[in-house]
Amino acid sequence: MLALKYEFKRLFSGTVYNISILVFLLSGLLAIHLGGESFNRIQQAQQQSIIAFDKQTAQLKLAPKLPEMGSIAYYATAPTTWQLNGWAALFKGQSQNNLTSMSVNALALQGQIYNKEFINPDKHRAGGFDLGFVLAYMLPLLIGVLSINLLSDEKQSGRWSLLSSFPGNAAQQMIIRLLGLRFALVSLLVIILFSYAAISLSLPIDYQFTTLLFLSILYCLFWFVVATIILSLNKGNLINTLLFISTWLVFAILIPGTIHLAMSEKFNHNAPLKASTQQRMVLNDGWDQDKHQALTEFSQLYPEFSEKLTFEGRFHWKWYYAMQHLSDLSVAHHWSAHTENIYSKERWLNKVSWLSPNLSFQRLLNKSANTNSLSHLEYLKQVESYHTEIREFIYPYLFNDTPVTVEDVDKFPRFEARQVTLTTTSMNYLPHGLFFLILIVLLTGWVKLRFKKLAVC
Amino acid sequence: MNSHSICLAVCQQELKQKVKNKSVWIMFALLQLLLAISLATSWQQFKQSHTTQETSQAIVEQQWVAQPDRHPHRVAHFGHFAFREPSVLSYFDIGINNWVGHSVFLEAHKQNSANFANDDNTSELLRFSELSVANILLVIWPMLLITMAFATISGEKEQGTLKKILAMGVSFPKILTGKIFAYLIISVSFILPIFIATALLGSFFQLSFTSDTAMRIGLLFALYLAYCLFWIVIILCCSSLSASSKVSLSTLITFWFIGIILAPRVLTDVAQSMHPTQTRYAFINAVKTDVKKVGNGHNPQDPYFKAFKEKVLAKYNVKNVADLPVNYRGLVMKEGERVTAEIYQRHYKKQLDAFQAQQDFLRNFYWFTPLLATQHISMALTASNNKHFFDFEMQAEQHRYDRIQQLNNIHIEEINFAHDRDEKASAELWKTFPSFHYQQPSLKQSLEPYLSSAAIFTFTLTALIFGLFSSFLKRRVYVSA
């Protein structure tokens, strides 16, 4: 007990140590605070979009004579929301540059779905700051600062050689004890950050919470093992520091950067542009072509309306919306190419992100917070099916020329925000956890061998 | 020995030491390789993006001209696209280009924003931004400089050689000058090849390579050299003041981490939270609400357009819109477009002001994080910062406005009011529309907003150099040597 107290005192006596711990802790707290703020803004904006739509609907109902459904649907841009939970405040992922509340109307979806959030592009360039950054990229450096020079310091002070002369492996045990102490300290810091996050964002202490906390501590353990490997090389302070920082540079910056270079060579992203330029031509040519033919084409998809295709005059809403839908279909292959592109990018990234523990940990965090690109795509698909719901709601009014009543306005479909649940099963965390665990076991074995050698010399 | 030869000797000695060090060579070579790979891939992407934007623009121009006889308002809804070709030096510093869209759909009544950015889904990979040439020079190179030079003074203190040299009567500033030159020579030999490659690529393969571009490359070189000098001075200061090489190294790494990795992203996030912009949804809604407030051109009872009608009738001295020598519907369209564009501009400007406020906030910290200042000036020189992007959006909007108003003029003059909807304007007219060409800003325009930033950077650098050569530092070194 006394020894432990002494070691603690020693640990907190170094200025560099204290500053590093303080910077880390403050950064983590600030990240949680800023993340909470931006998450609140997202939620407020989502609520406001719903309130605005409610107001619009209420106003519409007050009109002495309700307009026809075609006109109502033209102006009704109905809100949808990307249902995010508090974890999105900590691991922001895609939730910053994408629309978290996208409004759609019954016109062609392809003209609406590629819109993006207004954001200062400089922020992207800077890389963004969230708890995910603090954990995946800063934490390893803190671990390095705390542990990389343990052995060489002990050698300098003479403790190592003194203990080495004792029988057994007292010297080795001392180093392991010191490392254990630092591991406990870092774990405590992580627990503090998680608890603060849980309190300030009112996250439930559930399976997800404990798994993420556990994985973060496992991630710490991994970096402690890396640090131990470097210190067991017995190379002296300067080389140790340089080796550790180089390892960090390679894992944190160079490998992800190289993956990005390779990815932008490998995948092209022209599908959305093609879709929108092509759709414009289809839509516009539609006005010059035979309207009844377009309606006939449409009726093959919706045979229930095939008896009601004729209309008089130059324009009818049913033709208008039929054409909008046909234009969506004409570029559907671009849309599916786009989504397939995202899937294959993800699959490819899953394969290569093992090269960098920081990257795979970061991806794991975003995945668990449902803010990765797959979750975003899932949201877009929800929007797509909602759009279909709206379309199919208005068709009977258009084709039957049904006048709209106040009750009908209330029946207008509303978007049901559903949590995207891609990843909450335990199986999804398993490969990552196992990977780190196996790596840790292998590396620890190697470290043990090194230590034996050290004790001999 | 005279003073020049002392500096020279110190410089030579330092260089010899580095040349002998094998690990320096390996790191140096690896980073050069990385730079080369990065430049090659960026160049390829630049060419590809250039071709995509150029051919797309040609296609839409052709689609426009190929239109048959049509009612001008149909044509206004057919619309047009504006494409942004990548800025000339974006293969050196990609800036924000991957994050912003490169095409805008231009249509009547509605201002669209630029869409289809390259990197929609890769923010996880870009926590440290792309591995562009600029980023390698900004982030990785200082680290290598630190590893080469952290012990340059402190190491000599530890070995006792500094004491000997000083005892021989060599003045400390001379040693510093020699060392600064040694590391400047190393820096130049590191960055010069990539600048030559950048210039060669540009001048051999690019038609738009002008003296403006050459100037930009020259200024970029000066900027990055100044950035290297900044780090050299910081390292020398730290190495002179530190008690040991170990302390020098850990201090420098801490400074590198805080100044380059941590501070820029924290500050950018704080800036955003202090000066928030409207969300896309709120923005669109605000524009819509304001437009609605002015009036609805389709509603004959609408007060704004009623007044407008009276004004028009009075101007032509007729009683009825049908008696006007021009098409009244066209006039309403034109007026409506004018009103919407004005309202949109007002709101758009508010957003830009918020971005500017964020930028100004960051500027307060230029003296502290050398990265931010250099990065911002570098992006201005390569025309890849958000100012250039917004400039594109504004040019596109101006082009949209002119194009739509030209169509409205055709509507006013060529289309008969009585059977408006049945009439068509001649296809010949579509050929009279000028095509869209994004006008790249001149060097002066690019750089103007950053002159004060450059001044702050220069001032900080000068202050640091004065600090390095100050008698305070000299005394400290003499005492500790």
Coordinates of C-alpha atoms in Angstrom, one line a residue, chain B:
Chain B
M1 CA 38.3 33.4 -38.1
N2 CA 36.0 36.1 -39.3
S3 CA 32.4 36.0 -38.5
H4 CA 31.3 34.7 -41.8
S5 CA 33.5 31.8 -41.8
I6 CA 32.4 30.9 -38.2
C7 CA 28.8 30.8 -39.4
L8 CA 29.8 28.8 -42.4
A9 CA 31.8 26.3 -40.3
V10 CA 28.9 25.8 -37.9
C11 CA 26.6 25.3 -40.8
Q12 CA 28.9 22.8 -42.5
Q13 CA 29.4 20.9 -39.3
E14 CA 25.7 20.6 -38.7
L15 CA 25.0 19.5 -42.3
K16 CA 27.8 16.9 -42.2
Q17 CA 26.3 15.5 -39.0
K18 CA 22.9 15.1 -40.6
V19 CA 24.2 13.7 -43.8
K20 CA 26.0 11.0 -41.8
N21 CA 22.9 10.0 -40.0
K22 CA 21.3 7.1 -41.7
S23 CA 17.8 7.4 -40.1
V24 CA 17.6 11.0 -41.3
W25 CA 18.2 9.8 -44.8
I26 CA 15.6 7.1 -44.6
M27 CA 12.9 9.5 -43.2
F28 CA 13.9 12.1 -45.7
A29 CA 13.6 9.7 -48.6
L30 CA 10.4 8.2 -47.4
L31 CA 8.7 11.6 -47.1
Q32 CA 10.0 12.6 -50.5
L33 CA 8.4 9.4 -51.9
L34 CA 5.2 10.2 -50.1
L35 CA 5.2 13.7 -51.5
A36 CA 5.7 12.3 -55.0
I37 CA 2.9 9.8 -54.6
S38 CA 0.6 12.5 -53.3
L39 CA 1.4 14.9 -56.1
A40 CA 0.9 12.2 -58.7
T41 CA -2.5 11.1 -57.4
S42 CA -3.7 14.7 -56.8
W43 CA -2.6 15.6 -60.3
Q44 CA -4.5 12.7 -61.7
Q45 CA -7.6 13.6 -59.8
F46 CA -7.2 17.2 -60.8
K47 CA -7.0 16.3 -64.5
Q48 CA -10.0 14.0 -64.1
S49 CA -12.1 16.5 -62.3
H50 CA -11.1 19.2 -64.8
T51 CA -12.2 17.0 -67.7
T52 CA -15.5 16.1 -66.0
Q53 CA -16.4 19.7 -65.3
E54 CA -15.3 20.9 -68.7
T55 CA -17.2 18.2 -70.7
S56 CA -20.2 18.6 -68.4
Q57 CA -20.3 22.3 -69.1
A58 CA -20.0 21.6 -72.8
I59 CA -22.8 19.1 -72.7
V60 CA -25.2 21.4 -70.9
E61 CA -24.3 24.3 -73.2
Q62 CA -25.2 22.0 -76.1
Q63 CA -28.4 20.9 -74.5
W64 CA -29.4 24.5 -74.1
V65 CA -28.7 25.4 -77.7
A66 CA -30.4 22.3 -79.0
Q67 CA -33.7 23.2 -77.5
P68 CA -36.6 23.6 -80.1
D69 CA -38.9 26.5 -80.3
R70 CA -40.2 26.9 -76.8
H71 CA -42.1 29.2 -74.6
P72 CA -39.4 31.2 -72.7
H73 CA -40.8 30.4 -69.3
R74 CA -40.5 26.7 -70.2
V75 CA -36.9 27.3 -71.0
A76 CA -36.5 29.1 -67.7
H77 CA -37.6 26.0 -65.9
F78 CA -35.4 23.8 -68.2
G79 CA -32.6 25.8 -66.6
H80 CA -28.9 25.5 -67.0
F81 CA -25.9 24.2 -65.0
A82 CA -22.8 26.0 -63.9
F83 CA -19.7 23.9 -63.3
R84 CA -16.7 24.9 -61.4
E85 CA -13.4 23.8 -62.8
P86 CA -10.8 23.0 -60.1
S87 CA -8.6 25.9 -59.4
V88 CA -5.2 25.8 -61.1
L89 CA -3.1 24.8 -58.2
S90 CA -5.6 22.6 -56.3
Y91 CA -3.3 19.6 -57.0
F92 CA -0.8 21.2 -54.7
D93 CA -3.3 22.2 -52.0
I94 CA -6.7 20.6 -52.4
G95 CA -8.1 22.9 -49.7
I96 CA -11.8 22.5 -49.2
N97 CA -12.5 21.3 -52.7
N98 CA -13.3 17.8 -51.8
W99 CA -16.0 19.0 -49.4
V100 CA -17.9 21.4 -51.6
G101 CA -20.0 20.9 -54.7
H102 CA -18.8 21.8 -58.1
S103 CA -22.1 22.2 -60.0
V104 CA -25.1 24.4 -59.5
F105 CA -28.4 23.9 -61.2
L106 CA -29.7 27.3 -62.4
E107 CA -33.4 27.6 -62.8
A108 CA -36.2 30.2 -62.5
H109 CA -37.5 31.4 -59.1
K110 CA -35.1 29.3 -57.2
Q111 CA -31.4 29.5 -56.1
N112 CA -29.8 26.1 -55.7
S113 CA -26.6 25.5 -53.9
A114 CA -23.6 23.7 -55.3
N115 CA -24.1 20.0 -55.0
F116 CA -22.2 16.7 -55.4
A117 CA -19.1 17.0 -53.4
N118 CA -16.5 14.3 -53.8
D119 CA -16.1 13.4 -50.1
D120 CA -19.5 12.9 -48.8
N121 CA -18.8 9.9 -46.8
T122 CA -15.2 9.9 -45.8
S123 CA -14.9 12.2 -42.8
E124 CA -13.6 9.3 -40.8
L125 CA -10.6 9.0 -43.1
L126 CA -10.0 12.7 -43.1
R127 CA -9.6 13.6 -39.5
F128 CA -6.2 14.9 -40.5
S129 CA -7.3 16.1 -43.9
E130 CA -6.1 14.6 -47.2
L131 CA -2.6 13.6 -47.7
S132 CA -2.0 16.4 -50.1
V133 CA 1.4 18.0 -50.7
A134 CA 0.4 21.0 -48.7
N135 CA -0.7 18.9 -45.7
I136 CA 2.4 16.8 -45.7
L137 CA 4.5 20.0 -45.7
L138 CA 2.3 21.5 -43.0
V139 CA 1.9 18.6 -40.6
I140 CA 4.6 16.0 -41.1
W141 CA 7.6 18.0 -42.2
P142 CA 7.8 20.0 -38.9
M143 CA 7.9 16.7 -37.1
L144 CA 10.9 15.6 -39.1
L145 CA 12.5 19.0 -38.5
I146 CA 12.0 18.5 -34.8
T147 CA 13.5 15.0 -34.8
M148 CA 16.5 16.4 -36.7
A149 CA 17.1 19.5 -34.6
F150 CA 15.7 19.2 -31.1
A151 CA 19.1 18.4 -29.6
T152 CA 21.1 20.8 -31.8
I153 CA 22.0 23.1 -28.8
S154 CA 20.9 21.1 -25.8
G155 CA 22.9 18.1 -27.1
E156 CA 26.0 20.2 -27.3
K157 CA 25.4 21.4 -23.8
E158 CA 25.1 17.9 -22.6
Q159 CA 28.3 16.8 -24.3
G160 CA 30.1 19.9 -23.2
T161 CA 31.1 21.0 -26.7
L162 CA 29.1 24.2 -26.4
K163 CA 31.1 25.3 -23.4
K164 CA 34.3 24.6 -25.4
I165 CA 33.2 26.6 -28.4
L166 CA 32.0 29.5 -26.4
A167 CA 35.3 29.5 -24.4
M168 CA 37.1 29.8 -27.7
G169 CA 35.4 33.2 -28.0
V170 CA 32.8 32.2 -30.7
S171 CA 29.7 34.3 -30.1
F172 CA 26.5 32.4 -29.5
P173 CA 24.5 34.3 -32.1
K174 CA 27.0 33.2 -34.7
I175 CA 26.4 29.6 -33.8
L176 CA 22.7 30.2 -34.1
T177 CA 23.0 31.8 -37.4
G178 CA 25.0 28.9 -38.7
K179 CA 22.5 26.4 -37.5
I180 CA 19.6 28.3 -38.9
F181 CA 21.2 28.3 -42.3
A182 CA 22.0 24.6 -42.0
Y183 CA 18.4 23.8 -41.4
L184 CA 17.2 26.2 -44.0
I185 CA 19.4 24.5 -46.6
I186 CA 17.9 21.1 -45.5
S187 CA 14.4 22.6 -45.7
V188 CA 15.0 24.0 -49.1
S189 CA 16.3 20.7 -50.4
F190 CA 13.2 19.1 -49.0
I191 CA 10.6 21.4 -50.4
L192 CA 12.3 22.5 -53.6
P193 CA 11.8 19.3 -55.6
I194 CA 8.1 19.2 -55.0
F195 CA 7.8 22.8 -56.0
I196 CA 9.7 22.3 -59.2
A197 CA 7.5 19.2 -60.0
T198 CA 4.4 21.3 -59.2
A199 CA 5.6 24.1 -61.6
L200 CA 6.6 21.6 -64.3
L201 CA 3.3 19.7 -64.2
G202 CA 1.5 23.0 -64.4
S203 CA 3.4 24.5 -67.2
F204 CA 3.8 21.5 -69.4
F205 CA 0.3 20.1 -69.2
Q206 CA -1.9 23.0 -68.5
L207 CA -3.2 25.4 -71.0
S208 CA -4.3 27.9 -68.4
F209 CA -0.8 28.3 -66.9
T210 CA -0.2 32.0 -66.8
S211 CA 2.2 34.4 -65.2
D212 CA -0.5 34.6 -62.5
T213 CA 0.0 30.9 -61.7
A214 CA 3.8 31.2 -61.8
M215 CA 3.5 34.1 -59.3
R216 CA 1.3 31.9 -57.1
I217 CA 3.8 29.1 -57.1
G218 CA 6.6 31.5 -56.3
L219 CA 4.7 33.0 -53.4
L220 CA 3.7 29.5 -52.1
F221 CA 7.4 28.6 -52.1
A222 CA 8.2 31.7 -50.0
L223 CA 5.3 31.0 -47.7
Y224 CA 6.4 27.4 -47.0
L225 CA 10.0 28.5 -46.6
A226 CA 8.8 31.0 -44.0
Y227 CA 6.8 28.2 -42.3
C228 CA 10.0 26.1 -42.2
L229 CA 11.9 29.1 -40.8
F230 CA 9.2 29.5 -38.1
W231 CA 9.8 25.9 -37.0
I232 CA 13.5 26.2 -37.1
V233 CA 13.5 29.2 -34.9
I234 CA 11.0 27.6 -32.5
I235 CA 13.2 24.5 -32.3
L236 CA 16.4 26.4 -31.7
C237 CA 14.7 28.5 -29.0
C238 CA 13.4 25.5 -27.3
S239 CA 16.7 23.6 -27.7
S240 CA 18.6 26.5 -26.2
L241 CA 16.4 27.0 -23.3
S242 CA 15.8 23.4 -22.3
A243 CA 17.8 21.8 -19.6
S244 CA 18.2 18.6 -21.5
S245 CA 17.5 17.1 -24.9
K246 CA 14.8 15.0 -23.4
V247 CA 12.9 18.1 -22.2
S248 CA 13.5 19.8 -25.5
L249 CA 12.0 17.0 -27.4
S250 CA 9.0 16.5 -25.2
T251 CA 8.3 20.3 -25.2
L252 CA 8.6 20.5 -29.0
I253 CA 6.3 17.5 -29.5
T254 CA 3.8 19.0 -27.1
F255 CA 3.9 22.3 -29.0
W256 CA 3.6 20.4 -32.3
F257 CA 0.6 18.5 -31.1
I258 CA -1.2 21.5 -29.5
G259 CA -0.4 23.9 -32.3
I260 CA -1.0 21.7 -35.3
I261 CA -3.3 18.9 -34.3
L262 CA -5.4 20.1 -31.4
A263 CA -5.8 23.9 -31.5
P264 CA -6.9 24.3 -35.2
R265 CA -9.8 21.8 -34.8
V266 CA -10.8 23.0 -31.4
L267 CA -10.7 26.6 -32.5
T268 CA -12.7 26.0 -35.6
D269 CA -15.4 24.2 -33.6
V270 CA -15.5 26.9 -31.0
A271 CA -15.7 29.5 -33.8
Q272 CA -18.7 27.7 -35.2
S273 CA -20.4 27.4 -31.9
M274 CA -19.8 31.1 -31.3
H275 CA -21.0 32.3 -34.7
P276 CA -23.5 29.6 -35.8
T277 CA -24.9 29.7 -39.3
Q278 CA -28.5 28.8 -40.2
T279 CA -29.2 25.3 -41.2
R280 CA -30.1 24.6 -44.8
Y281 CA -33.7 24.1 -43.8
A282 CA -34.0 27.3 -41.8
F283 CA -32.3 29.2 -44.5
I284 CA -34.6 28.0 -47.3
N285 CA -37.6 28.6 -45.0
A286 CA -36.5 32.1 -44.2
V287 CA -36.1 33.0 -47.8
K288 CA -39.5 31.5 -48.6
T289 CA -41.2 33.4 -45.8
D290 CA -39.7 36.7 -46.9
V291 CA -40.7 36.1 -50.5
K292 CA -44.2 35.3 -49.4
K293 CA -44.4 38.5 -47.4
V294 CA -43.7 40.6 -50.5
G295 CA -46.5 39.0 -52.5
N296 CA -47.7 36.5 -55.0
G297 CA -47.5 37.4 -58.6
H298 CA -50.2 34.9 -59.5
N299 CA -52.8 36.5 -57.1
P300 CA -54.5 39.5 -58.8
Q301 CA -55.6 40.8 -55.4
D302 CA -52.1 40.8 -54.0
P303 CA -51.3 44.4 -52.8
Y304 CA -47.7 44.4 -54.0
F305 CA -48.4 43.2 -57.5
K306 CA -51.6 45.4 -57.7
A307 CA -49.4 48.4 -57.1
F308 CA -46.9 47.1 -59.6
K309 CA -49.7 46.7 -62.2
E310 CA -50.9 50.3 -61.6
K311 CA -47.4 51.6 -62.1
V312 CA -47.0 49.7 -65.4
L313 CA -50.4 50.8 -66.6
A314 CA -49.5 54.4 -65.8
K315 CA -46.2 54.1 -67.5
Y316 CA -47.7 53.0 -70.8
N317 CA -50.8 55.1 -70.3
V318 CA -53.3 52.4 -70.9
K319 CA -56.3 51.1 -68.8
N320 CA -55.9 47.4 -69.2
V321 CA -53.0 45.0 -69.2
A322 CA -54.3 43.5 -72.5
D323 CA -53.7 46.9 -74.1
L324 CA -50.0 47.0 -73.2
P325 CA -47.6 46.9 -76.0
V326 CA -45.6 44.3 -74.1
N327 CA -46.5 41.1 -72.3
Y328 CA -47.7 41.8 -68.8
R329 CA -47.1 38.3 -67.5
G330 CA -43.5 38.6 -68.6
L331 CA -43.2 41.8 -66.6
V332 CA -44.6 40.1 -63.5
M333 CA -42.1 37.3 -63.9
K334 CA -39.3 39.7 -64.2
E335 CA -40.4 41.7 -61.2
G336 CA -40.9 38.5 -59.2
E337 CA -37.4 37.2 -60.1
R338 CA -35.9 40.5 -59.1
V339 CA -37.6 40.5 -55.7
T340 CA -36.7 36.8 -55.0
A341 CA -33.1 37.3 -56.0
E342 CA -32.8 40.3 -53.8
I343 CA -34.2 38.5 -50.8
Y344 CA -32.0 35.5 -51.4
Q345 CA -28.9 37.6 -51.7
R346 CA -29.7 39.3 -48.4
H347 CA -30.0 36.0 -46.6
Y348 CA -27.0 34.5 -48.4
K349 CA -25.0 37.4 -47.3
K350 CA -25.9 36.8 -43.7
Q351 CA -24.6 33.3 -44.0
L352 CA -21.4 34.6 -45.5
D353 CA -21.0 37.2 -42.7
A354 CA -21.3 34.4 -40.2
F355 CA -18.6 32.5 -42.0
Q356 CA -16.5 35.6 -42.0
A357 CA -17.0 36.1 -38.3
Q358 CA -15.7 32.5 -37.7
Q359 CA -12.7 33.3 -39.9
D360 CA -12.0 36.5 -38.0
F361 CA -12.2 34.6 -34.7
L362 CA -9.6 32.2 -36.0
R363 CA -7.4 35.0 -37.1
N364 CA -7.0 36.0 -33.4
F365 CA -5.0 32.9 -32.9
Y366 CA -2.7 33.1 -35.9
W367 CA 0.2 34.1 -33.7
F368 CA -0.3 30.9 -31.7
T369 CA -0.9 28.2 -34.3
P370 CA 1.5 28.6 -37.2
L371 CA -0.5 26.1 -39.1
L372 CA -3.7 28.1 -39.3
A373 CA -2.1 31.2 -40.8
T374 CA 0.0 29.2 -43.3
Q375 CA -2.8 27.0 -44.2
H376 CA -5.2 29.8 -44.8
I377 CA -2.7 31.8 -47.0
S378 CA -1.8 28.6 -48.8
M379 CA -5.4 27.9 -49.6
A380 CA -5.9 31.5 -50.8
L381 CA -2.8 31.2 -53.1
T382 CA -4.1 27.9 -54.6
A383 CA -7.6 29.3 -54.9
S384 CA -9.0 26.4 -52.9
N385 CA -10.5 28.1 -49.8
N386 CA -14.1 28.8 -49.0
K387 CA -13.9 32.4 -50.3
H388 CA -13.2 31.0 -53.8
F389 CA -16.0 28.6 -53.5
F390 CA -18.5 31.2 -52.4
D391 CA -17.2 33.4 -55.2
F392 CA -18.2 30.5 -57.6
E393 CA -21.6 30.3 -56.1
M394 CA -22.1 34.0 -56.5
Q395 CA -20.9 34.0 -60.1
A396 CA -23.3 31.2 -60.8
E397 CA -26.2 33.1 -59.1
Q398 CA -25.3 36.2 -61.2
H399 CA -25.3 34.1 -64.3
R400 CA -28.6 32.5 -63.3
Y401 CA -30.2 35.9 -62.8
D402 CA -29.0 37.3 -66.1
R403 CA -30.1 34.2 -68.0
I404 CA -33.5 34.1 -66.5
Q405 CA -34.1 37.9 -66.9
Q406 CA -33.0 37.6 -70.6
L407 CA -35.7 34.9 -70.9
N408 CA -38.2 37.1 -69.2
N409 CA -37.3 39.9 -71.6
I410 CA -38.1 37.5 -74.5
H411 CA -41.3 36.7 -72.7
I412 CA -42.1 40.4 -72.5
E413 CA -41.3 41.2 -76.0
E414 CA -41.8 38.2 -78.2
I415 CA -44.8 36.5 -76.6
N416 CA -48.3 37.7 -77.2
F417 CA -50.3 38.3 -74.0
A418 CA -53.6 37.2 -75.5
H419 CA -52.6 33.6 -76.2
D420 CA -49.5 33.5 -74.1
R421 CA -49.4 29.8 -73.4
D422 CA -49.8 28.7 -77.1
E423 CA -46.9 30.8 -78.3
K424 CA -43.3 29.8 -78.7
A425 CA -40.1 31.8 -79.1
S426 CA -37.8 30.9 -81.9
A427 CA -35.0 28.4 -81.2
E428 CA -32.6 30.9 -82.8
L429 CA -32.9 33.0 -79.7
W430 CA -31.3 30.3 -77.5
K431 CA -28.0 30.8 -79.4
T432 CA -27.7 34.4 -78.2
F433 CA -27.2 33.4 -74.6
P434 CA -23.6 33.6 -73.3
S435 CA -22.3 30.4 -71.9
F436 CA -21.1 30.1 -68.3
H437 CA -17.4 30.4 -67.6
Y438 CA -16.2 30.5 -64.1
Q439 CA -13.9 33.5 -63.8
Q440 CA -11.0 32.5 -61.6
P441 CA -10.1 35.4 -59.3
S442 CA -6.8 37.2 -59.9
L443 CA -3.9 36.8 -57.5
K444 CA -4.7 40.2 -56.0
Q445 CA -8.3 39.2 -55.4
S446 CA -7.3 35.9 -53.9
L447 CA -4.7 37.4 -51.6
E448 CA -6.4 40.6 -50.5
P449 CA -8.4 39.3 -47.6
Y450 CA -5.3 37.6 -46.2
L451 CA -2.9 40.5 -46.2
S452 CA -3.5 41.2 -42.6
S453 CA -3.0 37.5 -41.9
A454 CA 0.3 37.5 -43.7
A455 CA 1.2 40.6 -41.6
I456 CA 0.4 38.8 -38.4
F457 CA 2.4 35.8 -39.5
T458 CA 5.4 37.9 -40.5
F459 CA 5.2 39.8 -37.2
T460 CA 5.2 36.6 -35.1
L461 CA 8.1 35.2 -37.1
T462 CA 10.1 38.4 -36.7
A463 CA 9.4 38.6 -32.9
L464 CA 10.5 35.0 -32.6
I465 CA 13.8 35.7 -34.4
F466 CA 14.4 38.7 -32.1
G467 CA 13.6 36.4 -29.1
L468 CA 16.1 33.9 -30.4
F469 CA 18.9 36.5 -30.7
S470 CA 17.9 38.3 -27.5
S471 CA 20.5 38.9 -24.8
F472 CA 18.1 37.1 -22.4
L473 CA 18.3 33.9 -24.3
K474 CA 22.1 34.3 -24.7
R475 CA 22.5 34.8 -21.0
R476 CA 20.5 31.7 -20.2
V477 CA 22.6 29.7 -22.6
Y478 CA 25.9 31.0 -21.2
V479 CA 24.8 30.2 -17.7
S480 CA 23.6 26.7 -18.4
A481 CA 26.5 25.8 -20.8

